Amino acid sequence: MGDRERNKKRLLELLRAAGTGNARCADCGAADPDWASYKLGVFICLHCSGVHRNFPDISRVKSVRLDFWEDGLVEFMTHNGNLRAKAKYEARVPAFYYIPQASDCLVLKEQWIRAKYERQEFMADGKNISLTGNREGFLWKRGRDNAQFLRRRFVLSAREGLLKYYTKEQGKSPKAAIHLKDLNATFQTEKIGHPHGLQITYRREGHTRNLFVYQESGKEIVDWFNSLRAARLQYLKAAFPELPESELVPLITRNYLKQGFMEKTGPKQREAFKKRWFALDAQERRLLYYKNPLDAFDLGQVFLGSREQGYEVSEGLPRDVQGNRWKAGLTIVTPERRFLFACPSEKEQGEWLESFRDVLSRPLTSFHLLTASTESGPSSR
Ligand SMILES: [Zn+2]
């Protein structure tokens, strides 16, 4: 066996070696990474390797399977690896800081990788991360009634527990003052149509208000996101002093479990099916629906309790009912009524079914019992 084949075999064994953490991408956790940074000593996935290429002074990448590895580099990888690198580069990640997963958008992964290795913000002897729950700056915000993005000044104050934004640059009174209690921020790059698109939601008069914003700078928008998370964690700690930080951190951000178009009928179930955009918030156990994906307000919400409380979901529609354009039906039964949906394809139907089952099988947490109402929300329009 030549050097080439022998070294490749050693690396492939190293990827599977127990206690190394090499079986998952060091940066996003994706399974079976087959790229590596031979300057940092980490195994990473193809997507993350693309980010590493942007700072060659700090990281150099090779494919485990396709590139030639010299003996010295294989030695280096053997003595480093993902768990050791994690101990070094992630020694002090603040509790609020969002660590991206494989399914997250590129800007989140990119900024995490840069913060970790390029700026070395989380090393034990590194500089302190400067993010706090206070921040001020400009974001491009989508107009409520038209699709135009306008530059708006945003001010986040963890002490006041508020995020405010202003329509006039020197304006004294904010257009909105959003309480951190109700605030959620989640990257929605596809829906917004911008690689840095962030959706900020809050509750207003029983509905969910959506703001869609972005910033040209990837660092700036991810810093905003993590500052909002810092402020939210500060709020949650004050509001629920009896809960440990480890239980509060997962409550900071709510990512939608699933989104997409379905058709729904009204409460009598004889109304014509109408196409709506749906977003499933698993943590709040709410299915929100909108006329269009970027609407400022939802049209209505369906609360999804647990199976024990009598909530059920099943495939198909009642015998005498059918969707307008779409046939793949779903029925949700709540203690109050039945909700009928039609999905654009069997694939979508399967994904929605799995997502609803996931939510209904989750027990209501102590946090939920403390905060959420069990109303069905405003009735459909
Ligand atoms: Zn990765």
Short mmCIF file of C-alpha atoms and ligand atoms in Angstrom, two decimals:
data_model
loop_
_atom_site.label_atom_id
_atom_site.label_comp_id
_atom_site.label_asym_id
_atom_site.label_seq_id
_atom_site.Cartn_x
_atom_site.Cartn_y
_atom_site.Cartn_z
CA MET A 1 0.00 0.00 0.00
CA GLY A 2 1.45 3.40 -0.94
CA ASP A 3 1.62 6.44 1.36
CA ARG A 4 -1.43 7.89 -0.27
CA GLU A 5 -3.68 4.94 0.44
CA ARG A 6 -2.18 4.26 3.88
CA ASN A 7 -2.67 7.85 5.05
CA LYS A 8 -6.19 8.01 3.71
CA LYS A 9 -7.00 4.82 5.61
CA ARG A 10 -5.54 6.29 8.82
CA LEU A 11 -7.69 9.41 8.42
CA LEU A 12 -10.84 7.41 7.76
CA GLU A 13 -10.15 5.41 10.94
CA LEU A 14 -9.59 8.66 12.80
CA LEU A 15 -13.02 9.90 11.67
CA ARG A 16 -14.62 6.90 13.38
CA ALA A 17 -12.35 6.75 16.43
CA ALA A 18 -14.27 6.81 19.73
CA GLY A 19 -13.75 9.76 22.07
CA THR A 20 -12.52 12.14 19.36
CA GLY A 21 -15.77 13.83 18.32
CA ASN A 22 -14.61 13.45 14.72
CA ALA A 23 -17.77 11.68 13.54
CA ARG A 24 -19.57 15.05 13.39
CA CYS A 25 -18.55 18.36 11.82
CA ALA A 26 -16.65 20.43 14.40
CA ASP A 27 -18.63 23.54 13.44
CA CYS A 28 -22.23 22.55 12.62
CA GLY A 29 -22.54 18.98 13.91
CA ALA A 30 -23.38 17.48 10.48
CA ALA A 31 -22.82 13.71 10.41
CA ASP A 32 -19.87 12.10 8.58
CA PRO A 33 -17.67 15.09 7.76
CA ASP A 34 -15.11 14.29 5.08
CA TRP A 35 -13.12 17.50 4.95
CA ALA A 36 -10.55 18.71 7.46
CA SER A 37 -8.65 21.84 8.43
CA TYR A 38 -5.03 20.73 8.76
CA LYS A 39 -4.04 24.02 10.42
CA LEU A 40 -6.70 23.83 13.14
CA GLY A 41 -6.85 20.03 13.41
CA VAL A 42 -10.63 19.67 12.96
CA PHE A 43 -12.83 17.51 10.76
CA ILE A 44 -15.58 19.50 9.08
CA CYS A 45 -18.34 19.11 6.49
CA LEU A 46 -18.14 20.33 2.90
CA HIS A 47 -20.30 23.41 3.65
CA CYS A 48 -18.20 24.54 6.61
CA SER A 49 -14.99 23.89 4.65
CA GLY A 50 -16.20 26.57 2.22
CA VAL A 51 -16.25 29.08 5.08
CA HIS A 52 -12.77 28.04 6.28
CA ARG A 53 -11.35 28.78 2.81
CA ASN A 54 -12.07 32.47 3.40
CA PHE A 55 -9.36 32.92 6.04
CA PRO A 56 -6.28 31.01 4.80
CA ASP A 57 -3.98 32.58 7.42
CA ILE A 58 -5.85 30.64 10.08
CA SER A 59 -7.31 27.60 8.36
CA ARG A 60 -6.34 25.40 5.40
CA VAL A 61 -8.62 22.63 4.21
CA LYS A 62 -8.22 19.35 2.39
CA SER A 63 -10.64 16.62 1.41
CA VAL A 64 -10.07 13.44 3.43
CA ARG A 65 -10.89 11.23 0.45
CA LEU A 66 -9.66 13.21 -2.56
CA ASP A 67 -6.51 15.04 -1.46
CA PHE A 68 -3.02 13.76 -0.68
CA TRP A 69 -2.11 13.84 3.01
CA GLU A 70 1.53 13.87 4.10
CA ASP A 71 2.59 11.88 7.17
CA GLY A 72 3.16 15.02 9.26
CA LEU A 73 -0.38 16.29 8.63
CA VAL A 74 -1.92 12.94 9.56
CA GLU A 75 0.12 13.03 12.79
CA PHE A 76 -1.18 16.54 13.48
CA MET A 77 -4.81 15.45 12.93
CA THR A 78 -4.26 12.45 15.24
CA HIS A 79 -3.00 14.68 18.04
CA ASN A 80 -5.79 17.21 17.64
CA GLY A 81 -9.31 16.36 16.46
CA ASN A 82 -12.73 17.83 17.17
CA LEU A 83 -13.07 17.33 20.92
CA ARG A 84 -9.63 18.78 21.67
CA ALA A 85 -10.29 21.74 19.39
CA LYS A 86 -13.65 22.31 21.07
CA ALA A 87 -11.98 22.48 24.49
CA LYS A 88 -9.61 25.10 23.10
CA TYR A 89 -11.79 27.25 20.82
CA GLU A 90 -15.13 26.90 22.63
CA ALA A 91 -13.84 27.20 26.20
CA ARG A 92 -16.07 30.17 27.04
CA VAL A 93 -19.08 30.38 24.76
CA PRO A 94 -21.68 32.60 26.50
CA ALA A 95 -24.87 30.74 27.39
CA PHE A 96 -26.96 33.01 25.14
CA TYR A 97 -24.74 32.58 22.06
CA TYR A 98 -26.50 30.59 19.33
CA ILE A 99 -24.46 27.59 18.19
CA PRO A 100 -25.69 26.68 14.71
CA GLN A 101 -26.70 23.22 13.53
CA ALA A 102 -26.40 21.67 10.10
CA SER A 103 -29.93 22.81 9.15
CA ASP A 104 -29.27 26.48 9.99
CA CYS A 105 -28.64 29.16 7.38
CA LEU A 106 -25.16 29.94 6.07
CA VAL A 107 -24.74 33.34 7.75
CA LEU A 108 -25.14 31.78 11.21
CA LYS A 109 -22.54 29.10 10.49
CA GLU A 110 -20.18 31.56 8.83
CA GLN A 111 -20.21 33.99 11.76
CA TRP A 112 -19.88 31.20 14.32
CA ILE A 113 -16.81 29.83 12.51
CA ARG A 114 -15.27 33.30 12.19
CA ALA A 115 -15.96 34.19 15.83
CA LYS A 116 -14.48 30.88 16.95
CA TYR A 117 -11.25 30.65 14.96
CA GLU A 118 -10.63 33.99 13.26
CA ARG A 119 -11.57 36.36 16.09
CA GLN A 120 -10.97 33.68 18.78
CA GLU A 121 -13.75 35.10 20.94
CA PHE A 122 -14.35 31.99 23.03
CA MET A 123 -10.85 30.87 24.03
CA ALA A 124 -10.02 30.68 27.74
CA ASP A 125 -7.34 33.35 27.44
CA GLY A 126 -8.96 35.18 24.52
CA LYS A 127 -10.57 38.59 24.45
CA ASN A 128 -13.95 38.83 26.11
CA ILE A 129 -16.86 38.63 23.73
CA SER A 130 -18.26 42.14 23.60
CA LEU A 131 -21.92 41.29 22.95
CA THR A 132 -24.49 42.27 25.55
CA GLY A 133 -28.23 42.71 25.70
CA ASN A 134 -27.84 46.36 24.69
CA ARG A 135 -27.39 47.47 21.11
CA GLU A 136 -28.22 50.33 18.80
CA GLY A 137 -28.00 50.56 15.02
CA PHE A 138 -29.72 50.53 11.67
CA LEU A 139 -31.56 47.64 10.06
CA TRP A 140 -33.47 47.49 6.79
CA LYS A 141 -37.10 46.81 7.70
CA ARG A 142 -39.77 45.64 5.29
CA GLY A 143 -42.72 48.03 5.10
CA ARG A 144 -45.93 46.78 6.68
CA ASP A 145 -48.11 47.44 3.67
CA ASN A 146 -45.63 47.26 0.82
CA ALA A 147 -42.60 45.16 0.05
CA GLN A 148 -40.13 48.04 0.28
CA PHE A 149 -37.30 47.80 2.81
CA LEU A 150 -36.56 51.05 4.67
CA ARG A 151 -33.65 51.96 6.93
CA ARG A 152 -34.79 52.10 10.54
CA ARG A 153 -32.98 52.79 13.80
CA PHE A 154 -33.36 49.98 16.37
CA VAL A 155 -32.50 50.28 20.06
CA LEU A 156 -32.30 47.22 22.30
CA SER A 157 -32.20 47.71 26.06
CA ALA A 158 -32.08 44.64 28.29
CA ARG A 159 -32.42 46.87 31.36
CA GLU A 160 -35.70 48.34 30.08
CA GLY A 161 -36.70 44.95 28.71
CA LEU A 162 -37.52 46.56 25.35
CA LEU A 163 -36.61 46.58 21.67
CA LYS A 164 -37.67 49.90 20.07
CA TYR A 165 -37.52 51.14 16.53
CA TYR A 166 -37.81 54.62 15.09
CA THR A 167 -39.03 55.81 11.71
CA LYS A 168 -37.23 59.17 11.96
CA GLU A 169 -33.46 59.16 12.40
CA GLN A 170 -33.59 61.69 15.25
CA GLY A 171 -37.09 60.73 16.39
CA LYS A 172 -37.93 60.94 20.06
CA SER A 173 -40.86 58.55 20.24
CA PRO A 174 -40.48 55.03 18.89
CA LYS A 175 -42.79 53.56 16.25
CA ALA A 176 -42.94 50.42 18.39
CA ALA A 177 -41.62 49.35 21.80
CA ILE A 178 -41.53 45.58 21.92
CA HIS A 179 -41.37 43.81 25.26
CA LEU A 180 -38.71 41.09 25.44
CA LYS A 181 -41.27 38.82 27.05
CA ASP A 182 -43.02 38.27 23.73
CA LEU A 183 -40.12 38.77 21.38
CA ASN A 184 -38.75 36.04 19.15
CA ALA A 185 -36.07 36.36 16.47
CA THR A 186 -35.40 33.65 13.89
CA PHE A 187 -33.42 33.67 10.65
CA GLN A 188 -35.78 33.20 7.68
CA THR A 189 -33.51 33.76 4.72
CA GLU A 190 -35.53 31.88 2.10
CA LYS A 191 -38.87 33.39 3.03
CA ILE A 192 -37.49 36.93 3.20
CA GLY A 193 -35.38 36.38 0.07
CA HIS A 194 -32.18 37.76 1.63
CA PRO A 195 -29.20 35.71 2.96
CA HIS A 196 -29.25 37.84 6.14
CA GLY A 197 -33.04 37.96 6.57
CA LEU A 198 -34.24 37.92 10.18
CA GLN A 199 -37.86 37.63 11.33
CA ILE A 200 -38.76 39.31 14.62
CA THR A 201 -42.15 38.49 16.09
CA TYR A 202 -44.12 39.69 19.10
CA ARG A 203 -47.66 39.48 20.41
CA ARG A 204 -50.10 42.31 19.79
CA GLU A 205 -53.80 42.18 20.63
CA GLY A 206 -54.01 38.40 20.43
CA HIS A 207 -52.15 38.24 17.12
CA THR A 208 -48.54 37.76 16.16
CA ARG A 209 -46.89 40.79 14.60
CA ASN A 210 -44.01 40.02 12.21
CA LEU A 211 -41.14 42.35 11.39
CA PHE A 212 -38.78 41.36 8.59
CA VAL A 213 -35.32 42.91 8.69
CA TYR A 214 -31.83 42.46 7.31
CA GLN A 215 -28.41 44.11 7.41
CA GLU A 216 -25.81 44.08 4.62
CA SER A 217 -23.12 42.90 7.05
CA GLY A 218 -23.34 39.24 8.10
CA LYS A 219 -21.49 40.01 11.33
CA GLU A 220 -23.84 42.88 12.16
CA ILE A 221 -27.06 40.82 11.69
CA VAL A 222 -25.71 37.83 13.67
CA ASP A 223 -24.52 40.20 16.41
CA TRP A 224 -28.06 41.64 16.52
CA PHE A 225 -29.47 38.14 16.75
CA ASN A 226 -27.15 37.18 19.62
CA SER A 227 -27.72 40.51 21.40
CA LEU A 228 -31.47 39.86 21.26
CA ARG A 229 -30.73 36.41 22.68
CA ALA A 230 -28.61 37.92 25.49
CA ALA A 231 -31.44 40.31 26.36
CA ARG A 232 -34.06 37.54 26.20
CA LEU A 233 -32.01 35.32 28.52
CA GLN A 234 -31.66 38.21 30.97
CA TYR A 235 -35.45 38.68 30.88
CA LEU A 236 -36.15 34.93 31.33
CA LYS A 237 -33.78 34.71 34.29
CA ALA A 238 -35.57 37.59 36.01
CA ALA A 239 -39.04 36.26 35.17
CA PHE A 240 -38.37 32.63 36.16
CA PRO A 241 -35.76 32.73 38.93
CA GLU A 242 -36.77 29.23 40.01
CA LEU A 243 -35.73 27.65 36.69
CA PRO A 244 -32.06 26.81 36.03
CA GLU A 245 -30.25 28.48 33.13
CA SER A 246 -30.03 25.16 31.25
CA GLU A 247 -33.85 25.07 31.05
CA LEU A 248 -34.13 28.72 30.02
CA VAL A 249 -31.59 28.68 27.17
CA PRO A 250 -33.75 26.48 24.86
CA LEU A 251 -36.62 28.97 25.38
CA ILE A 252 -34.72 32.00 24.07
CA THR A 253 -35.32 31.36 20.37
CA ARG A 254 -38.24 29.60 18.74
CA ASN A 255 -37.46 28.25 15.28
CA TYR A 256 -40.45 27.04 13.28
CA LEU A 257 -40.69 23.28 13.15
CA LYS A 258 -42.32 23.50 9.72
CA GLN A 259 -43.67 26.18 7.36
CA GLY A 260 -45.48 26.05 4.05
CA PHE A 261 -48.72 26.44 2.14
CA MET A 262 -51.82 24.37 2.84
CA GLU A 263 -55.50 24.92 2.17
CA LYS A 264 -57.90 25.22 5.08
CA THR A 265 -61.63 25.41 5.49
CA GLY A 266 -63.53 27.50 8.03
CA PRO A 267 -65.23 26.50 11.30
CA LYS A 268 -68.38 25.11 9.61
CA GLN A 269 -66.21 23.00 7.33
CA ARG A 270 -68.55 23.69 4.43
CA GLU A 271 -66.67 26.85 3.40
CA ALA A 272 -64.45 26.61 0.34
CA PHE A 273 -60.86 25.65 1.12
CA LYS A 274 -58.52 28.66 0.94
CA LYS A 275 -54.77 28.65 0.39
CA ARG A 276 -52.89 29.95 3.42
CA TRP A 277 -49.28 30.11 4.64
CA PHE A 278 -48.75 28.14 7.85
CA ALA A 279 -45.97 28.30 10.43
CA LEU A 280 -45.73 25.76 13.25
CA ASP A 281 -44.23 27.12 16.48
CA ALA A 282 -43.57 23.89 18.39
CA GLN A 283 -42.47 25.55 21.60
CA GLU A 284 -45.55 27.74 21.95
CA ARG A 285 -47.60 24.87 20.49
CA ARG A 286 -49.21 27.22 17.97
CA LEU A 287 -50.01 26.76 14.31
CA LEU A 288 -50.19 30.27 12.85
CA TYR A 289 -51.68 31.01 9.47
CA TYR A 290 -51.31 33.91 7.09
CA LYS A 291 -52.66 34.99 3.74
CA ASN A 292 -49.07 35.46 2.50
CA PRO A 293 -45.72 34.37 4.00
CA LEU A 294 -44.54 37.95 4.68
CA ASP A 295 -47.77 39.37 6.14
CA ALA A 296 -47.43 41.66 9.14
CA PHE A 297 -50.15 39.85 11.12
CA ASP A 298 -51.49 36.30 11.25
CA LEU A 299 -55.11 35.62 10.35
CA GLY A 300 -55.50 33.12 13.17
CA GLN A 301 -53.84 30.52 15.34
CA VAL A 302 -54.59 26.97 16.39
CA PHE A 303 -53.35 25.91 19.82
CA LEU A 304 -52.02 22.36 19.86
CA GLY A 305 -52.24 20.72 23.27
CA SER A 306 -51.08 17.23 24.06
CA ARG A 307 -52.54 13.84 23.22
CA GLU A 308 -53.49 13.39 26.87
CA GLN A 309 -55.69 16.49 26.58
CA GLY A 310 -57.55 15.01 23.61
CA TYR A 311 -55.68 16.55 20.67
CA GLU A 312 -55.25 14.29 17.64
CA VAL A 313 -54.01 14.46 14.08
CA SER A 314 -54.76 12.02 11.28
CA GLU A 315 -54.24 11.62 7.57
CA GLY A 316 -57.12 12.32 5.21
CA LEU A 317 -60.37 14.29 5.29
CA PRO A 318 -63.93 13.27 6.17
CA ARG A 319 -65.61 11.29 3.36
CA ASP A 320 -67.78 14.13 2.02
CA VAL A 321 -65.08 16.82 2.10
CA GLN A 322 -62.32 17.65 -0.34
CA GLY A 323 -59.74 20.39 -0.79
CA ASN A 324 -60.03 23.03 -3.48
CA ARG A 325 -56.95 22.36 -5.64
CA TRP A 326 -55.15 19.96 -3.34
CA LYS A 327 -56.13 16.44 -2.29
CA ALA A 328 -53.63 15.27 0.37
CA GLY A 329 -55.74 15.91 3.48
CA LEU A 330 -55.04 16.26 7.18
CA THR A 331 -57.46 16.44 10.09
CA ILE A 332 -56.63 17.89 13.49
CA VAL A 333 -59.10 17.27 16.29
CA THR A 334 -59.00 19.53 19.34
CA PRO A 335 -61.38 19.38 22.35
CA GLU A 336 -63.35 22.28 20.77
CA ARG A 337 -63.47 21.50 17.07
CA ARG A 338 -61.99 19.88 14.00
CA PHE A 339 -59.54 21.57 11.61
CA LEU A 340 -59.30 20.36 8.01
CA PHE A 341 -56.30 20.97 5.77
CA ALA A 342 -55.23 19.99 2.25
CA CYS A 343 -51.51 19.80 1.37
CA PRO A 344 -49.97 20.50 -2.05
CA SER A 345 -48.30 17.06 -2.21
CA GLU A 346 -48.06 13.75 -0.38
CA LYS A 347 -44.52 14.67 0.62
CA GLU A 348 -45.76 17.87 2.29
CA GLN A 349 -48.61 15.94 3.88
CA GLY A 350 -46.12 13.46 5.38
CA GLU A 351 -43.90 16.25 6.75
CA TRP A 352 -46.82 18.13 8.31
CA LEU A 353 -48.20 14.92 9.81
CA GLU A 354 -44.84 14.08 11.37
CA SER A 355 -44.44 17.64 12.72
CA PHE A 356 -47.96 17.72 14.25
CA ARG A 357 -47.43 14.29 15.82
CA ASP A 358 -44.15 15.52 17.27
CA VAL A 359 -45.86 18.50 18.94
CA LEU A 360 -48.89 16.53 20.21
CA SER A 361 -46.63 13.88 21.74
CA ARG A 362 -44.64 16.48 23.73
CA PRO A 363 -45.90 16.84 27.28
CA LEU A 364 -46.77 20.35 28.39
CA THR A 365 -43.72 21.63 30.25
CA SER A 366 -43.78 23.48 33.56
CA PHE A 367 -42.79 26.59 31.60
CA HIS A 368 -45.80 26.10 29.37
CA LEU A 369 -48.20 25.69 32.22
CA LEU A 370 -46.79 28.91 33.71
CA THR A 371 -47.11 31.02 30.59
CA ALA A 372 -49.25 29.72 27.75
CA SER A 373 -52.96 30.02 27.44
CA THR A 374 -54.86 27.03 26.17
CA GLU A 375 -57.26 29.06 24.06
CA SER A 376 -57.55 28.25 20.41
CA GLY A 377 -56.74 31.86 19.63
CA PRO A 378 -58.78 34.10 17.35
CA SER A 379 -61.15 32.15 15.13
CA SER A 380 -60.46 31.82 11.45
CA ARG A 381 -61.19 34.58 8.99
ZN ZN B 1 -20.39 21.78 9.09
#
